[in-house]
GROMACS .gro file of C-alpha atoms in nm:
model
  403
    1UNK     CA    1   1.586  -1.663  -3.676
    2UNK     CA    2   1.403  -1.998  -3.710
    3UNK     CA    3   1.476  -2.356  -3.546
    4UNK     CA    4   1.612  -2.214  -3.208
    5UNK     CA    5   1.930  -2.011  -3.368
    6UNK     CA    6   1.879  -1.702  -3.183
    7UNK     CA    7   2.121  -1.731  -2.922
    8UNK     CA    8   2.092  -1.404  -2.804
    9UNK     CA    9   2.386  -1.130  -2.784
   10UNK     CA   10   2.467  -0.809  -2.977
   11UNK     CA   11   2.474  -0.992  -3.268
   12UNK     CA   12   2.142  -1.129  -3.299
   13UNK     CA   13   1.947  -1.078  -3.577
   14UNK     CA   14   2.231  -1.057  -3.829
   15UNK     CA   15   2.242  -1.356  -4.065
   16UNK     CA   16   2.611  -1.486  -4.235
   17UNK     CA   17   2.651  -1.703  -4.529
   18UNK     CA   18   3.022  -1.825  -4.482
   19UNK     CA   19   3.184  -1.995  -4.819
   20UNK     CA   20   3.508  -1.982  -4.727
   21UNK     CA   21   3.745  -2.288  -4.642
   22UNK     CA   22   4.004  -2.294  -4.387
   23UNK     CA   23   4.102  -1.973  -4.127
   24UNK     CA   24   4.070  -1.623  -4.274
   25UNK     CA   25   3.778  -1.593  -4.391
   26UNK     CA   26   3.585  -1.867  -4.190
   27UNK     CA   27   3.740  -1.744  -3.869
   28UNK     CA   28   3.572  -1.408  -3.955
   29UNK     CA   29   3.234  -1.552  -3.943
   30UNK     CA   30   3.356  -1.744  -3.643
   31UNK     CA   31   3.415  -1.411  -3.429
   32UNK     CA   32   3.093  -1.245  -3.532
   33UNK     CA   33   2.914  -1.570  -3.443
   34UNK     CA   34   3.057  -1.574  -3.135
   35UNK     CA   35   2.825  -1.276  -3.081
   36UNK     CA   36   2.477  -1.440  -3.154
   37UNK     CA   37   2.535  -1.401  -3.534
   38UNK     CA   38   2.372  -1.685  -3.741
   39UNK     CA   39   2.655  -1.831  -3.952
   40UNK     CA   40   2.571  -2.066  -4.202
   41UNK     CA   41   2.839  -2.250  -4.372
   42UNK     CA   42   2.808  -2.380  -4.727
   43UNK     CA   43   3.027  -2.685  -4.792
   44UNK     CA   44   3.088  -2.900  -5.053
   45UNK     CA   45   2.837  -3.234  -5.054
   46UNK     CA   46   3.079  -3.525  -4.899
   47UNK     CA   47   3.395  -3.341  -4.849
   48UNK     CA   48   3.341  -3.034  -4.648
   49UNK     CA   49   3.579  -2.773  -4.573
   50UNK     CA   50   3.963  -2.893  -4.558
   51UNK     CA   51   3.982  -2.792  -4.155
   52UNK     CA   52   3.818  -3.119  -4.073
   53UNK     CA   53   4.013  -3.329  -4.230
   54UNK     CA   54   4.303  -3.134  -4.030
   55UNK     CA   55   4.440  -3.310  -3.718
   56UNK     CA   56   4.492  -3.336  -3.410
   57UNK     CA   57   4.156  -3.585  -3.461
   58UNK     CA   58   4.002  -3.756  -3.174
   59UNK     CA   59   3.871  -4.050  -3.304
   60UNK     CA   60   3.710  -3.865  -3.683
   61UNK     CA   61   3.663  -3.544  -3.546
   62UNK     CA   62   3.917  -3.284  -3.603
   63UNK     CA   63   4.005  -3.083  -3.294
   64UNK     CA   64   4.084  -2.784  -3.560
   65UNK     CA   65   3.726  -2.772  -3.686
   66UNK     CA   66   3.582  -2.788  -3.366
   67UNK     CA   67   3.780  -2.504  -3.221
   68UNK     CA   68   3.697  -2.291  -3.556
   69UNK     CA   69   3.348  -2.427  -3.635
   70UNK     CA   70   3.160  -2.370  -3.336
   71UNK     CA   71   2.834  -2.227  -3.356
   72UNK     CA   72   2.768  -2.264  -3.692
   73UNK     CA   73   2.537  -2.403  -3.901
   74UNK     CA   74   2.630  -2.645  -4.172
   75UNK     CA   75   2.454  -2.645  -4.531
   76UNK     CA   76   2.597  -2.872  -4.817
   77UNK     CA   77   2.597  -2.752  -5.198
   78UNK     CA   78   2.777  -2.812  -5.444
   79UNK     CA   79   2.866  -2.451  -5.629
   80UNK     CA   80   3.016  -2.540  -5.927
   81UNK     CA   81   2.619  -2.692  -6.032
   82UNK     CA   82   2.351  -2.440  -6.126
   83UNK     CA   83   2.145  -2.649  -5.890
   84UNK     CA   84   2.366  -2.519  -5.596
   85UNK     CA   85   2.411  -2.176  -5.750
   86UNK     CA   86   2.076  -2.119  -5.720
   87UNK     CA   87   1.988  -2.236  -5.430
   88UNK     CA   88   2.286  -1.966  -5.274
   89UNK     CA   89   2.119  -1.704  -5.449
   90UNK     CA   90   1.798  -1.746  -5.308
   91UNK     CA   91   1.983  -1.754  -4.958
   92UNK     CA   92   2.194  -1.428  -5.016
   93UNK     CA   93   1.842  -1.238  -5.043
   94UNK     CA   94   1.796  -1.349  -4.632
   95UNK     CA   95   2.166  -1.298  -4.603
   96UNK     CA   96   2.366  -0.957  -4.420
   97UNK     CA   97   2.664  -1.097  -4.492
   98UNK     CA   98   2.818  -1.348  -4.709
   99UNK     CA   99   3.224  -1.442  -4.660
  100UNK     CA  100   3.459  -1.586  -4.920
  101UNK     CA  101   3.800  -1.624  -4.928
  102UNK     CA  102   3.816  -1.854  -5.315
  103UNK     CA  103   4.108  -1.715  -5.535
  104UNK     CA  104   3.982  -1.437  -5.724
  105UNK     CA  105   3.786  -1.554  -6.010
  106UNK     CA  106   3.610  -1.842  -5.906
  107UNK     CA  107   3.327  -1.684  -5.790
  108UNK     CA  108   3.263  -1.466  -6.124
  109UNK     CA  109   3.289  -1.819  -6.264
  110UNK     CA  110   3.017  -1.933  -6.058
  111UNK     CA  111   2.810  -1.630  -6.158
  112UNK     CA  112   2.844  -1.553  -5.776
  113UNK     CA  113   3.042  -1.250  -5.797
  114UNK     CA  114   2.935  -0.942  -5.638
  115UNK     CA  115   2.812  -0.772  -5.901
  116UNK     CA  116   2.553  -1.007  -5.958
  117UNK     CA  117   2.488  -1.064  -5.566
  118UNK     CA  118   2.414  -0.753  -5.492
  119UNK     CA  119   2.128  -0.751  -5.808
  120UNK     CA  120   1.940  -1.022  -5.519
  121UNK     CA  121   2.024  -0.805  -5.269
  122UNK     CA  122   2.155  -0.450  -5.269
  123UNK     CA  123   2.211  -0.506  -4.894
  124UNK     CA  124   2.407  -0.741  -4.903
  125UNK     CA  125   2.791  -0.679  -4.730
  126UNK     CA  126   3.067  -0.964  -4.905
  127UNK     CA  127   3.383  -0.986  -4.740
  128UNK     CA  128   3.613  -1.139  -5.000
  129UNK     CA  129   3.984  -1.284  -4.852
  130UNK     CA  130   4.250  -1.400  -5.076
  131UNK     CA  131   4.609  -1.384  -5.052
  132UNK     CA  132   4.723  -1.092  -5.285
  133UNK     CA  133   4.366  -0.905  -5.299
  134UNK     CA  134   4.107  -0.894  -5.600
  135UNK     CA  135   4.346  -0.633  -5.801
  136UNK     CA  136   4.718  -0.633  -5.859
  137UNK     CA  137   4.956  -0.839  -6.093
  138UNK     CA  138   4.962  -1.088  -5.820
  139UNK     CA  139   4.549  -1.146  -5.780
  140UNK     CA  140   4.552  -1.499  -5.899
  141UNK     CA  141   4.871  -1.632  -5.761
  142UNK     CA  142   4.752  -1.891  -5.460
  143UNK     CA  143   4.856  -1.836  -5.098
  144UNK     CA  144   4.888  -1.979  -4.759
  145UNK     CA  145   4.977  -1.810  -4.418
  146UNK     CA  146   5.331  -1.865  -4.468
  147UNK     CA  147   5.333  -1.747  -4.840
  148UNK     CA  148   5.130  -1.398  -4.712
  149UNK     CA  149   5.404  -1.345  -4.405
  150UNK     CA  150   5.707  -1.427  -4.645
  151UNK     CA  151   5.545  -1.139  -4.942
  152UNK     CA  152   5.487  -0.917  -4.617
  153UNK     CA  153   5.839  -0.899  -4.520
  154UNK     CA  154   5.744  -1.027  -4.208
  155UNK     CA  155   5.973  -1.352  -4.208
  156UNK     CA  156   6.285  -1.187  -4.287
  157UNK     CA  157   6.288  -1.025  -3.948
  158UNK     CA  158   6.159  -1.347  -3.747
  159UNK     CA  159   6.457  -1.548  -3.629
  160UNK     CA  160   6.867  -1.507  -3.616
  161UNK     CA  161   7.055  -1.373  -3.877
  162UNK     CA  162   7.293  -1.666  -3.922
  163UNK     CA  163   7.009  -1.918  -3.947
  164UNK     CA  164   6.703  -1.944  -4.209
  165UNK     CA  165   6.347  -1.740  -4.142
  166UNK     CA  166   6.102  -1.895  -3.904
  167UNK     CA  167   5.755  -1.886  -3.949
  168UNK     CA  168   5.562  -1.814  -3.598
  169UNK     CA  169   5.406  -2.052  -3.423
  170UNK     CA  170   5.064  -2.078  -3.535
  171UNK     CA  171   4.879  -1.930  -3.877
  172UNK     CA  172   4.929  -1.519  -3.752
  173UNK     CA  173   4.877  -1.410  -4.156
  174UNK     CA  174   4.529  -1.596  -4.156
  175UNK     CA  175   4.425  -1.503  -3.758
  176UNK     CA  176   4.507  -1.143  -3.839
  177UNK     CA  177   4.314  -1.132  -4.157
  178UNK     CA  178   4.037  -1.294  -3.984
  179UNK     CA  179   4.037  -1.024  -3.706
  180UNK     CA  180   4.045  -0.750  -3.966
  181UNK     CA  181   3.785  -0.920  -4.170
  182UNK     CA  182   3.552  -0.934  -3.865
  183UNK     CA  183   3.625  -0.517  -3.829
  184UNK     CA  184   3.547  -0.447  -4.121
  185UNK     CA  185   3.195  -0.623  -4.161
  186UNK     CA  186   3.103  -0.455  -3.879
  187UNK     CA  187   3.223  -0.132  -4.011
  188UNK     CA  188   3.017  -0.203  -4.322
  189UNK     CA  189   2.681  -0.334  -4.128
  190UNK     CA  190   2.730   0.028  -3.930
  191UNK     CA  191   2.752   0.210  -4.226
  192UNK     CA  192   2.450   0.002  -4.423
  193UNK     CA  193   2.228   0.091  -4.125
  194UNK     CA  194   2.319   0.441  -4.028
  195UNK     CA  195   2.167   0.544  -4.306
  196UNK     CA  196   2.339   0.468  -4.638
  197UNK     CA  197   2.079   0.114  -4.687
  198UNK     CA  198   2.341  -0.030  -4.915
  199UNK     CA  199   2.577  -0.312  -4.947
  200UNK     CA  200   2.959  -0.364  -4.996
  201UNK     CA  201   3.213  -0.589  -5.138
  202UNK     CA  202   3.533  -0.555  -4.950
  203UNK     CA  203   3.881  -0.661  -5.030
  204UNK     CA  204   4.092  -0.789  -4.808
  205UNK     CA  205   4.432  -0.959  -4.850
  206UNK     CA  206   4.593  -1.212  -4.597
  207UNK     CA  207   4.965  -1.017  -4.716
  208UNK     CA  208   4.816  -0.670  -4.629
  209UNK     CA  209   4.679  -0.748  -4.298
  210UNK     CA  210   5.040  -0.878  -4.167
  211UNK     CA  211   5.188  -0.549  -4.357
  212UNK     CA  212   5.001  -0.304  -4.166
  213UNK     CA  213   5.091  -0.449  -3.815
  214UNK     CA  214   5.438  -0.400  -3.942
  215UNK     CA  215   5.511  -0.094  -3.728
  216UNK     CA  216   5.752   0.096  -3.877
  217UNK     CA  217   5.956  -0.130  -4.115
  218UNK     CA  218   5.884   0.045  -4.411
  219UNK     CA  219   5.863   0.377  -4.277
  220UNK     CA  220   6.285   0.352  -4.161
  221UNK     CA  221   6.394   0.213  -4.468
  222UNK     CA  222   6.206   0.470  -4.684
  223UNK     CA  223   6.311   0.788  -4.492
  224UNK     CA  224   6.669   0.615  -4.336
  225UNK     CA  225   6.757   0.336  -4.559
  226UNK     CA  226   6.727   0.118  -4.257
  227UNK     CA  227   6.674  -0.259  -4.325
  228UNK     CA  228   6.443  -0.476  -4.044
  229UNK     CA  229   6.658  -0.796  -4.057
  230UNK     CA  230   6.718  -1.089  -3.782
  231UNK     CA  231   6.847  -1.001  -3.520
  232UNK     CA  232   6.679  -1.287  -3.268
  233UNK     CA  233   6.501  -1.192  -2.967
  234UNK     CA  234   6.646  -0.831  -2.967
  235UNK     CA  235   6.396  -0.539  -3.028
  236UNK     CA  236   6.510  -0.210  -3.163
  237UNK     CA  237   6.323  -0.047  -2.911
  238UNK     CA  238   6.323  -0.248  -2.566
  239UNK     CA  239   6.684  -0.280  -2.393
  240UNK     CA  240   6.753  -0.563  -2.235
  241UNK     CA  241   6.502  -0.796  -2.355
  242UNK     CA  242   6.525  -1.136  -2.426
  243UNK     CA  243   6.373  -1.510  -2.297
  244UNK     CA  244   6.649  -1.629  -2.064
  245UNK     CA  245   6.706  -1.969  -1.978
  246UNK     CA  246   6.736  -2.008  -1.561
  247UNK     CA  247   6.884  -2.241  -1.332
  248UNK     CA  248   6.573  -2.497  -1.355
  249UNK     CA  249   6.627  -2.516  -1.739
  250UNK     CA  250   6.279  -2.286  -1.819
  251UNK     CA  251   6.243  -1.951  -2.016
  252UNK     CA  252   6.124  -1.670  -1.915
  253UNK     CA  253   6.020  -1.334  -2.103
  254UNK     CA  254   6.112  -0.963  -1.988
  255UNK     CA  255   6.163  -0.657  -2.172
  256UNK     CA  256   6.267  -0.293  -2.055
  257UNK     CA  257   6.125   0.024  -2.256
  258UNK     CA  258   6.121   0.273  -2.032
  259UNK     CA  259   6.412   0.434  -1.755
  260UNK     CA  260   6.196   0.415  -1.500
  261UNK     CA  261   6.156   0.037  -1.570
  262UNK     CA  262   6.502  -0.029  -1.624
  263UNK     CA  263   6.585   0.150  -1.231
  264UNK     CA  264   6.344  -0.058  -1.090
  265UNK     CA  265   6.512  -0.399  -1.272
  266UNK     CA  266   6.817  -0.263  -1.139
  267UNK     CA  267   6.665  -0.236  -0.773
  268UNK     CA  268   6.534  -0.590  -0.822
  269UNK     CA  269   6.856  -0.787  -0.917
  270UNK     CA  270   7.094  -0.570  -0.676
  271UNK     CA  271   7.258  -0.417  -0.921
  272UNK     CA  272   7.166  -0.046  -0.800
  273UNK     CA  273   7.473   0.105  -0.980
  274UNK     CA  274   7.365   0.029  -1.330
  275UNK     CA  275   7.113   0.264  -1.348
  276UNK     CA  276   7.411   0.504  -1.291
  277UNK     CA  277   7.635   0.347  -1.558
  278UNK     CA  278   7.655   0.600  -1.853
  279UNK     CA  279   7.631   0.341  -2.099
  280UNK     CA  280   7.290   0.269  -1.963
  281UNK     CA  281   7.176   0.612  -1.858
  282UNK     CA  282   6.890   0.636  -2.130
  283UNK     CA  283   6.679   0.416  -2.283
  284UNK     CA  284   6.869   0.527  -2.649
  285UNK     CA  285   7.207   0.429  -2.474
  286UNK     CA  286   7.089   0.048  -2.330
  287UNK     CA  287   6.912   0.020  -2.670
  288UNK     CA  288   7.285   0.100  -2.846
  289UNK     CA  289   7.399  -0.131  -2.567
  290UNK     CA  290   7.228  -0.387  -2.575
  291UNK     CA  291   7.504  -0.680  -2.568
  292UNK     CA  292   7.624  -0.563  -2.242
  293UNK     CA  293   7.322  -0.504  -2.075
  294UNK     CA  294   7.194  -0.820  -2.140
  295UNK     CA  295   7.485  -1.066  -2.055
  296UNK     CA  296   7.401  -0.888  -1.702
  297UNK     CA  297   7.044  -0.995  -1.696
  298UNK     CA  298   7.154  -1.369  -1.887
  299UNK     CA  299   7.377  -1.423  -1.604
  300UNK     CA  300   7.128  -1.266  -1.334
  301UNK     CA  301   6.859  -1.534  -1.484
  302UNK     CA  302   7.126  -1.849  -1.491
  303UNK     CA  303   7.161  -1.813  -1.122
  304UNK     CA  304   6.801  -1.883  -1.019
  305UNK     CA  305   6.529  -2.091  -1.071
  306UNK     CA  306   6.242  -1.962  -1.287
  307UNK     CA  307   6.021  -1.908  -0.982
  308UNK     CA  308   6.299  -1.720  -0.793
  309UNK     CA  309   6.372  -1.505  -1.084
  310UNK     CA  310   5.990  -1.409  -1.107
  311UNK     CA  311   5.965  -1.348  -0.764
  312UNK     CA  312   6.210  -1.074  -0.734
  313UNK     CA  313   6.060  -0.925  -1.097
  314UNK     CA  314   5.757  -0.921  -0.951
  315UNK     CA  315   5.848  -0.763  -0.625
  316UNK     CA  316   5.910  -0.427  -0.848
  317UNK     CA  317   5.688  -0.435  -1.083
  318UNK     CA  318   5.932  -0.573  -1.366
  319UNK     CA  319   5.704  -0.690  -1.690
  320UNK     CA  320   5.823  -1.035  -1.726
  321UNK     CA  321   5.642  -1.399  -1.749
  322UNK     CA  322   5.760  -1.774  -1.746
  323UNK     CA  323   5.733  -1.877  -2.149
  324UNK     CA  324   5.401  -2.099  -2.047
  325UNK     CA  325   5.324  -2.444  -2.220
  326UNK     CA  326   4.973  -2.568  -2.281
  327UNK     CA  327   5.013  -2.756  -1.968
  328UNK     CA  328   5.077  -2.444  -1.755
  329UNK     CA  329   4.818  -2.257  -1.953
  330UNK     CA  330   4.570  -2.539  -1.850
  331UNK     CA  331   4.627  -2.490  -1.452
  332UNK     CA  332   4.719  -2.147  -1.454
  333UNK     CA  333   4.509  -1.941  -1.160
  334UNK     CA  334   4.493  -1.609  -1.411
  335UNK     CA  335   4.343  -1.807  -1.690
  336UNK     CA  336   4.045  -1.961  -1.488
  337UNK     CA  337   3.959  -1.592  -1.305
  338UNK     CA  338   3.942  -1.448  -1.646
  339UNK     CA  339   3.741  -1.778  -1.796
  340UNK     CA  340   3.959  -1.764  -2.093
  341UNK     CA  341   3.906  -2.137  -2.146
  342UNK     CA  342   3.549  -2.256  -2.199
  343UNK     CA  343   3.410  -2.580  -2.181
  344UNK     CA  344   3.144  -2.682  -2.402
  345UNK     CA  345   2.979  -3.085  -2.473
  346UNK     CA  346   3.030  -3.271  -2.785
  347UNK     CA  347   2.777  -3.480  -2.895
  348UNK     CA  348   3.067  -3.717  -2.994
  349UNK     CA  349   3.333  -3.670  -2.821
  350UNK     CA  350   3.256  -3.544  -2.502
  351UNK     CA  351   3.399  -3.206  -2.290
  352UNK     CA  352   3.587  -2.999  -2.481
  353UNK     CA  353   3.795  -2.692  -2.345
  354UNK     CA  354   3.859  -2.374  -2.582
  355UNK     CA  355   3.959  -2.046  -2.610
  356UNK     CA  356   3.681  -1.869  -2.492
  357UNK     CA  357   3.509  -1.570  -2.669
  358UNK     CA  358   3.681  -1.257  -2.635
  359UNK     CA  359   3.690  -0.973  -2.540
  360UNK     CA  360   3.463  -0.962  -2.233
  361UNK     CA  361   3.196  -0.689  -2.266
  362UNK     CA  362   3.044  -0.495  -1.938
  363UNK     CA  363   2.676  -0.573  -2.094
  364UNK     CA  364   2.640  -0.881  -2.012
  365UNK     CA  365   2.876  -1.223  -2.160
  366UNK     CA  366   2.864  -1.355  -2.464
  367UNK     CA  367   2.656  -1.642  -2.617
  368UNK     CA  368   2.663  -1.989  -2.484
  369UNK     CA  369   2.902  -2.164  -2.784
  370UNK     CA  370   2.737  -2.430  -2.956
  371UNK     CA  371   2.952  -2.741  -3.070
  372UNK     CA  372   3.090  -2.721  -3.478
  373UNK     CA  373   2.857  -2.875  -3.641
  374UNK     CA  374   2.861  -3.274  -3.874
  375UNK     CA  375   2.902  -3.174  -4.210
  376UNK     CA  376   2.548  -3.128  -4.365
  377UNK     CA  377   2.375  -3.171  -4.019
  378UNK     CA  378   2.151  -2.830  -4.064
  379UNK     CA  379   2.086  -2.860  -4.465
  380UNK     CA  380   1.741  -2.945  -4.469
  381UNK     CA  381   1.645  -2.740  -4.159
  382UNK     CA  382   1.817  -2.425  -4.351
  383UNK     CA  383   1.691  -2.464  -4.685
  384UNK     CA  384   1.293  -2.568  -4.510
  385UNK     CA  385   1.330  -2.291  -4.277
  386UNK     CA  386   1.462  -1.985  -4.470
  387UNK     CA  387   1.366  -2.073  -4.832
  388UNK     CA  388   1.022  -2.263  -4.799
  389UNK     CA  389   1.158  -2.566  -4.975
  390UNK     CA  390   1.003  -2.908  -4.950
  391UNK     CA  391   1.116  -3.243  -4.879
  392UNK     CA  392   1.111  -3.359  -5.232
  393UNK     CA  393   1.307  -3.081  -5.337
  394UNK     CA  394   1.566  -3.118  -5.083
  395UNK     CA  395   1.545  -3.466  -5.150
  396UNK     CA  396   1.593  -3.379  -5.599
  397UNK     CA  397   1.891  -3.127  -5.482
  398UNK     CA  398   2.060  -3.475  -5.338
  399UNK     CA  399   1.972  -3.659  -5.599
  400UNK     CA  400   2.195  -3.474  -5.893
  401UNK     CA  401   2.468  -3.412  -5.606
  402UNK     CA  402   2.379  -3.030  -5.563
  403UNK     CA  403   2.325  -3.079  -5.200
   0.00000   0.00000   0.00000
């Protein structure tokens, strides 16, 4: 590593080129920089990747980008020039890893393709995203989160039945291909050096990484002919279990899976008998049910406040937990002990708090995060540092808008 990069961790050592634009596959590099990976982004000359021109903004600088670009180093070129083409290649032979998530094509187009890649560098691991995959009728249709979850069959069991889909709250297609992405690179670096020496391209779709985390939805309807529709906050294997409203107008999430769970709800609301009540005598029975069982515990929760309610929960070891905003998140006792939110300086605008890096590891924590990078701030460092180049050729990639 050159110009101070190595920030330590597990990770150290192992150099990224990140292309992508966005979550999935930038989020990738993200997690494996959290790590002491070097991740250099390439982004286009001017514009820069999409995310930070995505609000919330304080002042010009996207919140977004700072919570997915930290750590990074940011390179400008312009790919669709030969100028900028070349200059990639001659940073993929430095590279471990290089992440994309373009629709399929667009880098054979560029003459960037793996193929040709892995001719600079036969170790070199690419991790291409993309909505459908690199193979299949649907390979150059364009997708978003929402269009992978919808094609997943993941919407049409989120929400009530008498109402239209809804989408979850934040981008789970693109965090979930992300997460797999990061897996798998490491799976491939593991491989590469135990012993095989060589490179991979791997192909991973935003659709198939909500599919597989799909439990057992196509499994029942191809053996039973069993549908997963709506059917609200109801689970086909947790009874009750819902987010009930109490007395102080809050929510607050519990779910029952097991009998001996369900005796010790029954303990905690005074309602002793129910554990005796045929209909709710196995967890089978409360699941087939489940209406009855929960206008008990709707009724239970209606009575008391939020805190009361989780106060006798608690007192036998119920699961349960108040439906938390940001602004309990942002006080809350459990969150600080476990340093789940960090707190790192911008040079612009000032403290910012963050997830932290996760998960913990008994070795020793992670990196110190470094603020996302200005667009362009690391260019000529990068291309001085790693690929020899001089001033005036820095200065002649500017010139005819390569860099």
């Amino acid at each position: 590593m050159t110009d101070g990069q190595d920030r330590g961790g597990p990770l150290a050592g192992i150099r990224v080129i990140e292309l992508g634009t966005m979550i999935a596959g930038p989020v990738a590099a993200t997690l494996l920089g959290d790590f002491g990976a070097e991740v250099i982004k390439i982004e286009p000359p001017g514009v820069g990747d999409p995310i930070r021109h995505s609000g919330p903004f304080v002042g010009e600088e996207s919140l977004y980008w700072n919570v997915e670009g930290r750590s990074k180093r940011s390179v400008t070129l312009d790919l669709r020039l030969p100028e900028g083409q070349d200059v990639l290649r001659a940073l993929v032979l430095h590279a471990d890893v290089l992440v994309e998530n373009f629709r399929p094509g667009t880098m054979e187009r560029w003459g960037l393709d793996y193929t040709r890649l892995r001719e600079c560098n036969p170790r070199l691991i690419m991790l291409s995203t993309s909505g459908f995959g690199q193979t299949g009728p649907n390979a150059a249709r364009p997708a978003y989160d929402r269009i992978s979850l919808a094609f997943a069959g993941f919407l049409n069991m989120t929400g009530y039945a008498d109402r239209a889909p809804i989408r979850p709250g934040t981008a789970l297609a693109d965090y979930q291909a992300a997460l797999l992405g990061a897996f798998s690179l490491m799976i491939a670096l593991y491989e590469r050096d135990r012993g095989g020496g060589t490179g991979q391209q791997i192909d991973l779709s935003l659709f198939e990484a909500v599919f597989r985390f799909t439990d057992v939805m196509i499994t029942a309807y191809d053996k039973l002919g069993t549908p997963r529709n709506r059917s609200g906050n109801r689970h086909f294997a947790a009874s009750p279990g819902d987010h009930y409203l109490t007395a102080d107008d809050k929510y607050v999430a519990m779910t029952v899976a097991a009998n001996n769970v369900f005796r010790r709800l029954c303990d905690a609301i005074g309602r002793t008998e129910l554990a005796d009540d045929e209909r709710f005598s196995s967890h089978i029975k409360r699941v087939e049910n489940f209406d009855a069982i929960n206008a008990v515990m709707i009724d239970w929760f209606l009575e008391r406040s939020a805190q009361e309610a989780a106060a006798a929960l608690e007192a036998f070891g119920v699961p349960h937990s108040l439906i938390f905003t940001p602004a309990d998140i942002a006080v809350d006792p459990h969150y600080a002990a476990r340093g789940a939110i960090a707190e790192l300086n911008h040079p612009v605008i000032g403290k910012l708090r963050l997830p932290a890096i996760q998960p913990h590891f008994s070795n020793g924590p992670a990196p110190e995060m470094r603020p996302a990078p200005a667009l362009g701030a690391d260019t000529d460092a990068v291309l001085a540092d790693i690929l020899g180049m001089s001033a005036d050729a820095i200065a002649s990639l500017r010139a005819c808008g390569a860099a």
